[in-house]
Structures are given as structure tokens and as C-alpha cells.
Amino acid sequence: MISIHQSREHIIVSDRVFRPDSVRGLSADWDDPIGANAPNPILLEHHHKLRVLLESSPHRCIPASDALRRRSYRVALYHGLGTSESIEDNEQDLRWFAHASTQCGTDAFFAFFEDVSIRDTKELEHQLWSQMLGMCSKNAAQHHWYPGRCSHTNHNEHIFTINNRDLSMVFMHPFADDPEHQFQTPTLMLFPLTRAHEARKSRNRVRLFLQA
């Protein structure tokens, strides 16, 4: 973990988190003048393909497209979906993001999960639920996830709260029947909700794009 100071707040950002860089594509989200923390080539590939996808179809996910256009986002790569390692690491990074986004106005967090063991939608859904419930269990008082609004997960709209900060979430994956929700690797795209959005219950939810 790398410690940085930002806006007079002492916050912690991990060496998994990268910001957009016009020259290198991605650079560490902390002072790294000698480039000691270079992004994984797999992360660079996913980042590039997500940019191409959203720039070619900006209405696919407007919040994500807007964040890419403004270059106001962060990305991270995790090994496995729903594993103890990815739960631990992703929860830690999202706690940082929930705090840092209020300080620097960052609009999105893109979490890529590299997991070649997932072979179909059933396995994917099981691992996603393991990921979300595992992260919530890290701090039951401040992390909340509300599934079960509908009997079928394809139609559920959920609220995901971390450190008492509500995030809307879009999930893309390679097994989606809808082309708008397809991506080469399981990917969570998270967006902090403003107070105006929080007042609108219809928007204050997490959307899980899962195809049966």
C-alpha cells in the first residue's frame, strides 16, 4: 500500500489503482517519477478495449462514457472474481475510492477481474454474488448490498453502499446475451451518486446486467 496526502486528508491508495495518462495510457495514482509501478499489460489491454468500446458506442453506458471523456476515472485489475484475494483487494480499493472521489471529483472506478475459470453465466453469477457479499461482510455497519428486490437476478436493481457512500454499478461480462453488456472480462463499473441522485430512489440503485 502506498500512502499519499490529498486535499489535506491522509488517504491510502493501493498500487493496483491507476489513472489515465495521455502518454503511457495509465500511470500510478501516486507520485511515481521513475515509473516503478508500471501497469500490468493485461490491465492496459482491458483499459484500451473498454475505451474503444465506449467511444464507439457512447450511449452504451453514458456515465462511463462521460468519465472516459473527462479522464476522471480510476482502474484496477483483480485476479479472480469472488475469490478471497479479489474480495479483500477490491473492497480495500473501493473504500479508498469512496473517500477519494469526494475529494477530487473522480467520476468512475473500473474494476477488471481476470478469471479464466468461469465458463458460463451460472458460474459467473455465483462468483459475482460471492464477490459482493464478501465485500459487504468486511464492514457490515457501513457496507450494504440489497439484492432480492425481484425474484429473478436479471431484473434486480440493487443499492451498493461502501463506507456509507452509495455507488451505482454496471456489470459487464463475456457471456451477456445483450451486446451492450458484453465485454471480454468480468468488469464492474462504479459511479458515486450525488446528493441529488440519492434523493431519487429510482436512480439510487446498482444494476446487475446478467443474462440467463
Coordinates of N, CA and C in Angstrom, one line a residue:
M1 N 0.8 -1.2 0.0 CA 0.0 0.0 0.0 C 0.9 1.2 0.0
I2 N 0.4 2.3 -0.8 CA 1.2 3.5 -0.9 C 0.4 4.6 -0.2
S3 N 1.0 5.4 0.7 CA 0.3 6.4 1.4 C 0.5 7.7 0.7
I4 N -0.5 8.5 0.5 CA -0.4 9.8 -0.2 C -1.2 10.8 0.6
H5 N -0.9 12.1 0.4 CA -1.7 13.2 1.0 C -2.5 13.9 -0.1
Q6 N -3.8 14.1 0.1 CA -4.6 14.7 -0.9 C -5.6 15.6 -0.2
S7 N -5.7 16.9 -0.6 CA -6.7 17.8 0.0 C -6.6 17.8 1.5
R8 N -5.4 17.7 2.0 CA -5.2 17.8 3.4 C -5.8 16.6 4.2
E9 N -6.2 15.6 3.4 CA -6.7 14.3 4.0 C -5.7 13.2 3.8
H10 N -5.4 12.5 4.8 CA -4.4 11.4 4.7 C -5.2 10.1 4.2
I11 N -5.0 9.7 3.0 CA -5.8 8.6 2.4 C -4.8 7.6 1.9
I12 N -5.2 6.4 1.7 CA -4.4 5.3 1.3 C -4.9 4.8 -0.1
V13 N -4.0 4.8 -1.0 CA -4.3 4.2 -2.3 C -3.3 3.1 -2.6
S14 N -3.8 2.0 -3.2 CA -3.0 0.8 -3.4 C -2.3 0.9 -4.7
D15 N -1.3 0.1 -4.9 CA -0.5 0.1 -6.1 C -1.2 -0.7 -7.2
R16 N -2.5 -1.1 -7.0 CA -3.3 -1.7 -8.0 C -4.1 -0.6 -8.8
V17 N -4.2 0.6 -8.3 CA -5.0 1.6 -8.8 C -4.2 2.6 -9.8
F18 N -4.8 2.8 -11.0 CA -4.1 3.6 -12.0 C -5.1 4.7 -12.5
R19 N -4.5 5.8 -13.0 CA -5.3 6.8 -13.6 C -4.9 7.0 -15.1
P20 N -5.8 7.6 -15.9 CA -5.5 7.7 -17.3 C -4.3 8.6 -17.5
D21 N -3.5 8.3 -18.5 CA -2.2 9.0 -18.8 C -2.2 9.2 -20.3
S22 N -2.1 10.4 -20.8 CA -2.1 10.7 -22.2 C -0.9 10.1 -23.0
V23 N 0.2 9.9 -22.3 CA 1.4 9.3 -22.9 C 1.5 7.8 -22.8
R24 N 1.4 7.3 -21.5 CA 1.6 5.9 -21.2 C 0.3 5.1 -21.2
G25 N -0.8 5.8 -21.4 CA -2.1 5.1 -21.3 C -2.6 5.0 -19.8
L26 N -1.8 4.5 -18.9 CA -2.2 4.5 -17.5 C -0.9 4.8 -16.7
S27 N -1.1 5.5 -15.6 CA 0.0 5.7 -14.7 C -0.5 5.6 -13.2
A28 N 0.5 5.3 -12.3 CA 0.1 5.1 -10.9 C -0.6 6.3 -10.3
D29 N -1.5 6.0 -9.5 CA -2.3 7.1 -8.8 C -1.6 7.5 -7.6
W30 N -0.3 7.7 -7.7 CA 0.6 8.2 -6.6 C 1.8 8.7 -7.3
D31 N 2.6 9.5 -6.6 CA 3.8 10.1 -7.2 C 4.8 9.0 -7.5
D32 N 5.1 8.7 -8.8 CA 5.9 7.6 -9.3 C 6.8 8.1 -10.4
P33 N 7.7 9.1 -10.1 CA 8.5 9.7 -11.1 C 9.4 8.8 -11.9
I34 N 9.8 7.7 -11.4 CA 10.7 6.8 -12.2 C 10.0 5.6 -12.8
G35 N 8.6 5.6 -12.7 CA 7.8 4.6 -13.3 C 8.0 3.2 -12.7
A36 N 8.2 3.1 -11.4 CA 8.5 1.9 -10.7 C 7.2 1.0 -10.7
N37 N 6.1 1.6 -10.7 CA 4.8 0.9 -10.7 C 4.1 0.9 -12.0
A38 N 4.6 0.1 -13.0 CA 4.0 0.1 -14.3 C 2.8 -0.8 -14.3
P39 N 1.7 -0.4 -15.1 CA 0.5 -1.2 -15.1 C 0.8 -2.5 -15.8
N40 N 0.1 -3.5 -15.3 CA 0.1 -4.9 -15.9 C -0.3 -4.8 -17.4
P41 N 0.3 -5.5 -18.3 CA -0.1 -5.5 -19.7 C -1.5 -5.9 -19.9
I42 N -2.0 -6.8 -19.1 CA -3.4 -7.2 -19.2 C -4.3 -6.1 -18.8
L43 N -4.0 -5.3 -17.8 CA -4.8 -4.1 -17.4 C -4.8 -3.1 -18.6
L44 N -3.6 -2.9 -19.2 CA -3.5 -1.9 -20.3 C -4.5 -2.4 -21.5
E45 N -4.5 -3.7 -21.7 CA -5.3 -4.2 -22.8 C -6.8 -4.0 -22.5
H46 N -7.2 -4.4 -21.3 CA -8.6 -4.2 -20.9 C -9.0 -2.7 -20.9
H47 N -8.2 -1.9 -20.5 CA -8.4 -0.4 -20.4 C -8.6 0.1 -21.9
H48 N -7.7 -0.3 -22.8 CA -7.8 0.1 -24.1 C -9.0 -0.4 -24.8
K49 N -9.4 -1.6 -24.6 CA -10.6 -2.2 -25.3 C -11.9 -1.6 -24.7
L50 N -11.9 -1.2 -23.4 CA -13.1 -0.6 -22.8 C -13.2 0.8 -23.4
R51 N -12.1 1.5 -23.6 CA -12.2 2.9 -24.2 C -12.7 2.8 -25.6
V52 N -12.2 1.8 -26.4 CA -12.6 1.7 -27.8 C -14.1 1.4 -27.8
L53 N -14.5 0.4 -26.9 CA -15.9 0.0 -26.9 C -16.9 1.2 -26.6
L54 N -16.5 1.9 -25.6 CA -17.4 3.0 -25.1 C -17.4 4.2 -26.0
E55 N -16.2 4.5 -26.6 CA -16.1 5.6 -27.5 C -16.8 5.4 -28.8
S56 N -16.9 4.1 -29.2 CA -17.6 3.8 -30.5 C -19.1 3.7 -30.2
S57 N -19.5 3.5 -29.0 CA -20.9 3.4 -28.7 C -21.2 4.1 -27.3
P58 N -21.1 5.5 -27.4 CA -21.2 6.3 -26.1 C -22.5 6.1 -25.3
H59 N -23.6 5.7 -26.0 CA -24.8 5.6 -25.3 C -25.0 4.2 -24.6
R60 N -24.0 3.3 -24.8 CA -24.0 2.0 -24.1 C -24.0 2.2 -22.6
C61 N -23.2 3.1 -22.1 CA -23.2 3.4 -20.7 C -22.8 4.9 -20.5
I62 N -23.7 5.8 -20.5 CA -23.4 7.2 -20.5 C -22.5 7.7 -19.4
P63 N -22.7 7.2 -18.1 CA -21.8 7.7 -17.0 C -20.3 7.2 -17.3
A64 N -20.2 6.0 -17.8 CA -18.8 5.5 -18.1 C -18.2 6.3 -19.3
S65 N -19.0 6.6 -20.3 CA -18.5 7.3 -21.5 C -18.1 8.7 -21.1
D66 N -18.9 9.3 -20.2 CA -18.6 10.7 -19.7 C -17.3 10.7 -18.9
A67 N -17.2 9.7 -18.0 CA -15.9 9.7 -17.2 C -14.7 9.5 -18.1
L68 N -14.8 8.6 -19.1 CA -13.7 8.4 -20.0 C -13.4 9.7 -20.8
R69 N -14.4 10.4 -21.2 CA -14.2 11.7 -22.0 C -13.5 12.7 -21.1
R70 N -13.9 12.8 -19.8 CA -13.3 13.8 -18.9 C -12.0 13.3 -18.3
R71 N -11.7 12.0 -18.5 CA -10.5 11.4 -18.0 C -10.5 11.5 -16.4
S72 N -11.7 11.3 -15.9 CA -11.9 11.4 -14.4 C -12.3 10.0 -13.9
Y73 N -11.4 9.1 -14.0 CA -11.7 7.7 -13.5 C -10.5 7.0 -13.1
R74 N -10.6 5.9 -12.4 CA -9.5 5.1 -12.0 C -9.8 3.6 -12.4
V75 N -8.8 2.9 -12.6 CA -8.9 1.5 -13.0 C -8.1 0.6 -12.1
A76 N -8.5 -0.7 -12.0 CA -7.7 -1.7 -11.3 C -8.0 -3.1 -11.8
L77 N -7.0 -3.9 -11.7 CA -7.1 -5.3 -12.1 C -7.0 -6.3 -10.9
Y78 N -8.0 -7.2 -10.9 CA -8.0 -8.2 -9.8 C -7.9 -9.6 -10.4
H79 N -7.3 -10.5 -9.6 CA -7.1 -11.9 -10.1 C -8.2 -12.7 -9.5
G80 N -9.1 -13.2 -10.3 CA -10.2 -14.0 -9.8 C -11.4 -13.1 -9.5
L81 N -12.6 -13.6 -9.6 CA -13.9 -13.0 -9.2 C -14.5 -13.8 -8.1
G82 N -14.8 -13.2 -7.0 CA -15.4 -13.9 -5.9 C -14.4 -14.7 -5.0
T83 N -13.1 -14.5 -5.3 CA -12.1 -15.2 -4.5 C -11.7 -14.3 -3.3
S84 N -11.1 -15.0 -2.3 CA -10.7 -14.2 -1.1 C -9.8 -13.1 -1.4
E85 N -8.9 -13.3 -2.4 CA -7.9 -12.2 -2.8 C -8.7 -11.0 -3.4
S86 N -9.5 -11.3 -4.4 CA -10.2 -10.2 -5.1 C -11.2 -9.5 -4.2
I87 N -11.8 -10.2 -3.2 CA -12.7 -9.6 -2.3 C -11.9 -8.6 -1.4
E88 N -10.8 -9.1 -0.9 CA -10.0 -8.3 0.0 C -9.5 -7.0 -0.7
D89 N -8.9 -7.2 -1.9 CA -8.3 -6.1 -2.6 C -9.3 -5.1 -3.2
N90 N -10.4 -5.6 -3.7 CA -11.4 -4.7 -4.3 C -12.1 -3.9 -3.2
E91 N -12.4 -4.6 -2.1 CA -13.1 -3.8 -1.0 C -12.2 -2.7 -0.5
Q92 N -10.9 -3.0 -0.4 CA -9.9 -2.0 0.1 C -9.8 -0.8 -0.9
D93 N -9.8 -1.1 -2.2 CA -9.7 -0.1 -3.2 C -11.0 0.7 -3.3
L94 N -12.1 0.1 -3.1 CA -13.4 0.8 -3.2 C -13.6 1.7 -1.9
R95 N -13.1 1.3 -0.8 CA -13.1 2.2 0.4 C -12.3 3.4 0.1
W96 N -11.1 3.2 -0.5 CA -10.3 4.4 -0.9 C -11.1 5.3 -1.9
F97 N -11.7 4.6 -2.9 CA -12.3 5.4 -3.9 C -13.5 6.2 -3.4
A98 N -14.3 5.6 -2.5 CA -15.5 6.2 -1.9 C -15.1 7.5 -1.2
H99 N -13.9 7.5 -0.6 CA -13.4 8.7 0.1 C -12.7 9.6 -0.9
A100 N -11.9 9.1 -1.8 CA -11.1 10.0 -2.7 C -12.0 10.7 -3.7
S101 N -13.1 10.0 -4.1 CA -13.9 10.6 -5.1 C -14.6 11.9 -4.6
T102 N -14.8 12.0 -3.3 CA -15.4 13.2 -2.7 C -14.4 14.3 -2.7
Q103 N -13.1 14.0 -2.6 CA -12.0 15.0 -2.5 C -11.6 15.5 -3.9
C104 N -11.6 14.6 -4.9 CA -11.0 15.0 -6.2 C -12.1 15.0 -7.3
G105 N -13.3 14.6 -7.0 CA -14.3 14.6 -8.0 C -14.2 13.5 -9.1
T106 N -13.5 12.4 -8.8 CA -13.4 11.3 -9.7 C -14.8 10.7 -9.9
D107 N -15.1 10.4 -11.2 CA -16.4 10.1 -11.6 C -16.7 8.6 -11.7
A108 N -15.6 7.8 -11.8 CA -15.9 6.3 -12.0 C -14.7 5.5 -11.5
F109 N -15.0 4.2 -11.2 CA -14.0 3.2 -10.9 C -14.3 2.0 -11.7
F110 N -13.3 1.6 -12.6 CA -13.5 0.4 -13.4 C -12.6 -0.7 -12.9
A111 N -13.3 -1.8 -12.4 CA -12.6 -2.9 -11.8 C -12.7 -4.1 -12.8
F112 N -11.6 -4.5 -13.3 CA -11.5 -5.7 -14.2 C -11.1 -6.9 -13.4
F113 N -11.8 -8.0 -13.7 CA -11.5 -9.3 -13.0 C -11.0 -10.3 -14.0
E114 N -9.8 -10.7 -13.8 CA -9.2 -11.7 -14.7 C -9.5 -13.1 -14.1
D115 N -10.4 -13.9 -14.8 CA -10.7 -15.2 -14.2 C -11.1 -16.2 -15.4
V116 N -10.1 -17.0 -15.8 CA -10.3 -17.9 -16.9 C -11.1 -19.1 -16.5
S117 N -11.3 -19.3 -15.1 CA -12.0 -20.5 -14.7 C -13.5 -20.4 -14.9
I118 N -14.1 -19.2 -15.1 CA -15.5 -19.0 -15.3 C -15.9 -19.4 -16.7
R119 N -16.8 -20.4 -16.8 CA -17.1 -20.9 -18.1 C -18.5 -20.6 -18.6
D120 N -19.4 -20.2 -17.8 CA -20.8 -19.9 -18.2 C -21.4 -18.9 -17.3
T121 N -22.6 -18.5 -17.6 CA -23.3 -17.4 -16.8 C -23.6 -17.9 -15.4
K122 N -23.9 -19.2 -15.2 CA -24.2 -19.7 -13.9 C -23.1 -19.5 -13.0
E123 N -21.9 -19.9 -13.4 CA -20.7 -19.8 -12.6 C -20.4 -18.3 -12.4
L124 N -20.6 -17.5 -13.4 CA -20.3 -16.0 -13.3 C -21.2 -15.4 -12.2
E125 N -22.5 -15.7 -12.3 CA -23.4 -15.2 -11.3 C -23.0 -15.6 -9.9
H126 N -22.7 -16.9 -9.7 CA -22.3 -17.3 -8.4 C -21.1 -16.6 -7.9
Q127 N -20.1 -16.4 -8.7 CA -18.9 -15.7 -8.3 C -19.1 -14.2 -8.1
L128 N -20.0 -13.6 -8.8 CA -20.3 -12.2 -8.6 C -21.0 -12.0 -7.3
W129 N -22.0 -12.8 -7.0 CA -22.6 -12.7 -5.7 C -21.6 -13.0 -4.5
S130 N -20.7 -13.9 -4.7 CA -19.7 -14.1 -3.7 C -18.8 -12.9 -3.5
Q131 N -18.5 -12.2 -4.6 CA -17.7 -11.0 -4.6 C -18.4 -9.9 -3.8
M132 N -19.7 -9.7 -4.1 CA -20.4 -8.6 -3.5 C -20.7 -8.9 -2.0
L133 N -21.2 -10.1 -1.7 CA -21.5 -10.4 -0.3 C -20.2 -10.4 0.5
G134 N -19.1 -10.9 -0.1 CA -17.8 -10.9 0.6 C -17.3 -9.6 1.0
M135 N -17.5 -8.6 0.0 CA -17.1 -7.2 0.3 C -17.9 -6.6 1.4
C136 N -19.3 -6.9 1.3 CA -20.1 -6.3 2.3 C -19.8 -6.8 3.7
S137 N -19.4 -8.1 3.8 CA -19.1 -8.7 5.1 C -17.9 -8.1 5.8
K138 N -17.1 -7.3 5.0 CA -15.9 -6.7 5.6 C -16.3 -5.6 6.6
N139 N -17.4 -5.0 6.4 CA -17.8 -4.0 7.4 C -19.4 -3.9 7.3
A140 N -20.0 -4.7 8.0 CA -21.5 -4.8 7.9 C -22.2 -3.5 8.3
A141 N -21.5 -2.7 9.1 CA -22.1 -1.5 9.6 C -22.1 -0.4 8.5
Q142 N -21.2 -0.4 7.6 CA -21.0 0.6 6.6 C -21.1 0.2 5.1
H143 N -21.1 -1.2 4.9 CA -21.2 -1.7 3.6 C -22.5 -2.4 3.4
H144 N -23.3 -2.1 2.4 CA -24.6 -2.7 2.3 C -24.9 -3.0 0.8
W145 N -25.5 -4.1 0.6 CA -25.9 -4.5 -0.7 C -27.3 -5.1 -0.6
Y146 N -28.2 -4.7 -1.4 CA -29.6 -5.1 -1.3 C -30.1 -5.8 -2.5
P147 N -29.8 -7.1 -2.6 CA -30.4 -7.9 -3.6 C -31.9 -8.3 -3.2
G148 N -32.5 -9.1 -4.0 CA -33.8 -9.6 -3.6 C -35.0 -8.6 -3.8
R149 N -34.8 -7.6 -4.6 CA -35.9 -6.7 -4.9 C -36.9 -7.4 -5.9
C150 N -36.4 -8.3 -6.6 CA -37.2 -9.1 -7.5 C -36.7 -10.6 -7.4
S151 N -37.6 -11.5 -7.8 CA -37.2 -12.9 -7.7 C -36.2 -13.4 -8.6
H152 N -36.0 -12.6 -9.7 CA -35.0 -13.0 -10.7 C -33.9 -12.0 -10.8
T153 N -32.7 -12.6 -10.7 CA -31.5 -11.7 -10.7 C -31.3 -10.8 -11.9
N154 N -31.9 -11.3 -13.1 CA -31.7 -10.5 -14.3 C -32.4 -9.1 -14.1
H155 N -33.5 -9.1 -13.3 CA -34.3 -7.9 -13.2 C -34.0 -7.1 -11.9
N156 N -33.1 -7.6 -11.1 CA -32.8 -6.9 -9.8 C -32.2 -5.6 -10.1
E157 N -32.5 -4.6 -9.2 CA -31.8 -3.4 -9.1 C -31.4 -3.2 -7.7
H158 N -30.1 -3.0 -7.5 CA -29.6 -3.1 -6.1 C -28.9 -1.8 -5.7
I159 N -28.8 -1.5 -4.5 CA -28.0 -0.5 -3.9 C -26.7 -1.1 -3.3
F160 N -25.6 -0.5 -3.7 CA -24.4 -0.9 -3.1 C -23.8 0.3 -2.4
T161 N -23.6 0.1 -1.1 CA -23.1 1.2 -0.2 C -21.8 0.7 0.4
I162 N -20.7 1.6 0.3 CA -19.4 1.3 0.9 C -19.0 2.5 1.7
N163 N -18.7 2.3 2.9 CA -18.3 3.4 3.8 C -19.4 4.4 3.8
N164 N -20.7 3.9 3.8 CA -21.9 4.8 3.8 C -22.0 5.7 2.6
R165 N -21.3 5.3 1.5 CA -21.3 6.1 0.3 C -22.0 5.2 -0.8
D166 N -23.1 5.7 -1.4 CA -23.8 5.0 -2.4 C -23.1 5.0 -3.7
L167 N -23.0 3.8 -4.3 CA -22.4 3.7 -5.7 C -23.4 3.0 -6.6
S168 N -23.6 3.6 -7.8 CA -24.4 2.8 -8.8 C -23.3 1.9 -9.5
M169 N -23.8 0.8 -10.0 CA -22.9 -0.1 -10.6 C -23.4 -0.8 -11.8
V170 N -22.6 -0.9 -12.8 CA -22.9 -1.6 -14.1 C -22.0 -2.8 -14.2
F171 N -22.5 -4.0 -14.5 CA -21.7 -5.2 -14.6 C -21.7 -5.6 -16.1
M172 N -20.5 -5.8 -16.6 CA -20.3 -6.3 -18.0 C -19.5 -7.6 -18.0
H173 N -19.8 -8.5 -18.9 CA -19.1 -9.8 -18.9 C -19.2 -10.4 -20.2
P174 N -18.4 -11.4 -20.5 CA -18.4 -12.0 -21.8 C -19.5 -12.9 -22.2
F175 N -20.4 -13.3 -21.2 CA -21.5 -14.2 -21.5 C -22.8 -13.5 -21.7
A176 N -22.9 -12.2 -21.7 CA -24.1 -11.4 -21.8 C -24.7 -11.7 -23.2
D177 N -26.1 -11.9 -23.2 CA -26.8 -12.1 -24.5 C -26.9 -10.7 -25.1
D178 N -27.1 -9.7 -24.3 CA -27.3 -8.3 -24.9 C -25.9 -7.8 -25.3
P179 N -25.7 -7.5 -26.5 CA -24.4 -6.9 -26.9 C -23.9 -5.7 -26.2
E180 N -24.9 -4.9 -25.7 CA -24.5 -3.7 -24.9 C -23.8 -4.1 -23.6
H181 N -24.0 -5.3 -23.1 CA -23.5 -5.7 -21.8 C -22.3 -6.6 -21.9
Q182 N -21.8 -6.8 -23.1 CA -20.7 -7.8 -23.4 C -19.4 -7.1 -23.2
F183 N -18.4 -7.8 -22.6 CA -17.1 -7.3 -22.5 C -16.2 -8.5 -22.3
Q184 N -14.9 -8.5 -22.7 CA -14.1 -9.6 -22.7 C -13.8 -10.2 -21.4
T185 N -13.9 -9.5 -20.3 CA -13.7 -10.0 -19.0 C -14.7 -9.4 -18.0
P186 N -15.0 -10.1 -16.9 CA -16.0 -9.5 -15.9 C -15.5 -8.2 -15.5
T187 N -16.4 -7.2 -15.5 CA -16.0 -5.8 -15.2 C -17.1 -5.1 -14.5
L188 N -16.7 -4.5 -13.3 CA -17.6 -3.7 -12.5 C -17.3 -2.2 -12.8
M189 N -18.3 -1.5 -13.2 CA -18.1 0.0 -13.4 C -18.9 0.7 -12.3
L190 N -18.3 1.4 -11.5 CA -18.9 2.0 -10.3 C -18.9 3.5 -10.4
F191 N -20.0 4.2 -10.0 CA -20.1 5.6 -10.1 C -20.7 6.2 -8.8
P192 N -20.0 7.1 -8.2 CA -20.5 7.7 -7.0 C -21.8 8.5 -7.3
L193 N -22.8 8.4 -6.4 CA -24.0 9.1 -6.6 C -24.0 10.4 -5.8
T194 N -24.5 11.5 -6.5 CA -24.5 12.8 -5.9 C -25.7 12.8 -4.9
R195 N -25.8 13.9 -4.1 CA -26.9 14.0 -3.2 C -28.2 14.1 -4.0
A196 N -28.2 14.8 -5.1 CA -29.4 14.9 -6.0 C -29.9 13.5 -6.4
H197 N -28.9 12.7 -6.8 CA -29.3 11.3 -7.2 C -29.8 10.5 -6.0
E198 N -29.1 10.7 -4.9 CA -29.5 9.9 -3.7 C -31.0 10.2 -3.3
A199 N -31.4 11.4 -3.6 CA -32.8 11.8 -3.3 C -33.8 11.1 -4.2
R200 N -33.3 10.6 -5.4 CA -34.2 9.9 -6.3 C -34.0 8.4 -6.2
K201 N -34.9 7.8 -5.6 CA -34.8 6.3 -5.3 C -34.7 5.5 -6.5
S202 N -35.3 6.0 -7.6 CA -35.3 5.2 -8.8 C -33.9 5.1 -9.4
R203 N -33.1 6.1 -9.1 CA -31.7 6.1 -9.7 C -30.7 5.6 -8.7
N204 N -31.1 5.5 -7.4 CA -30.1 5.2 -6.4 C -30.0 3.7 -6.2
R205 N -29.6 3.0 -7.3 CA -29.6 1.6 -7.3 C -28.4 1.1 -8.1
V206 N -28.0 -0.2 -7.8 CA -27.0 -0.9 -8.6 C -27.7 -1.8 -9.6
R207 N -27.2 -1.7 -10.9 CA -27.8 -2.6 -11.9 C -26.9 -3.7 -12.2
L208 N -27.4 -4.9 -12.1 CA -26.6 -6.1 -12.5 C -27.1 -6.6 -13.8
F209 N -26.2 -6.5 -14.8 CA -26.6 -7.0 -16.1 C -26.1 -8.4 -16.3
L210 N -27.0 -9.3 -15.9 CA -26.8 -10.7 -16.0 C -27.8 -11.4 -17.0
Q211 N -27.4 -12.2 -17.8 CA -28.3 -12.8 -18.8 C -28.4 -14.3 -18.4
A212 N -29.7 -14.8 -18.4 CA -29.9 -16.2 -18.0 C -29.5 -17.1 -19.2

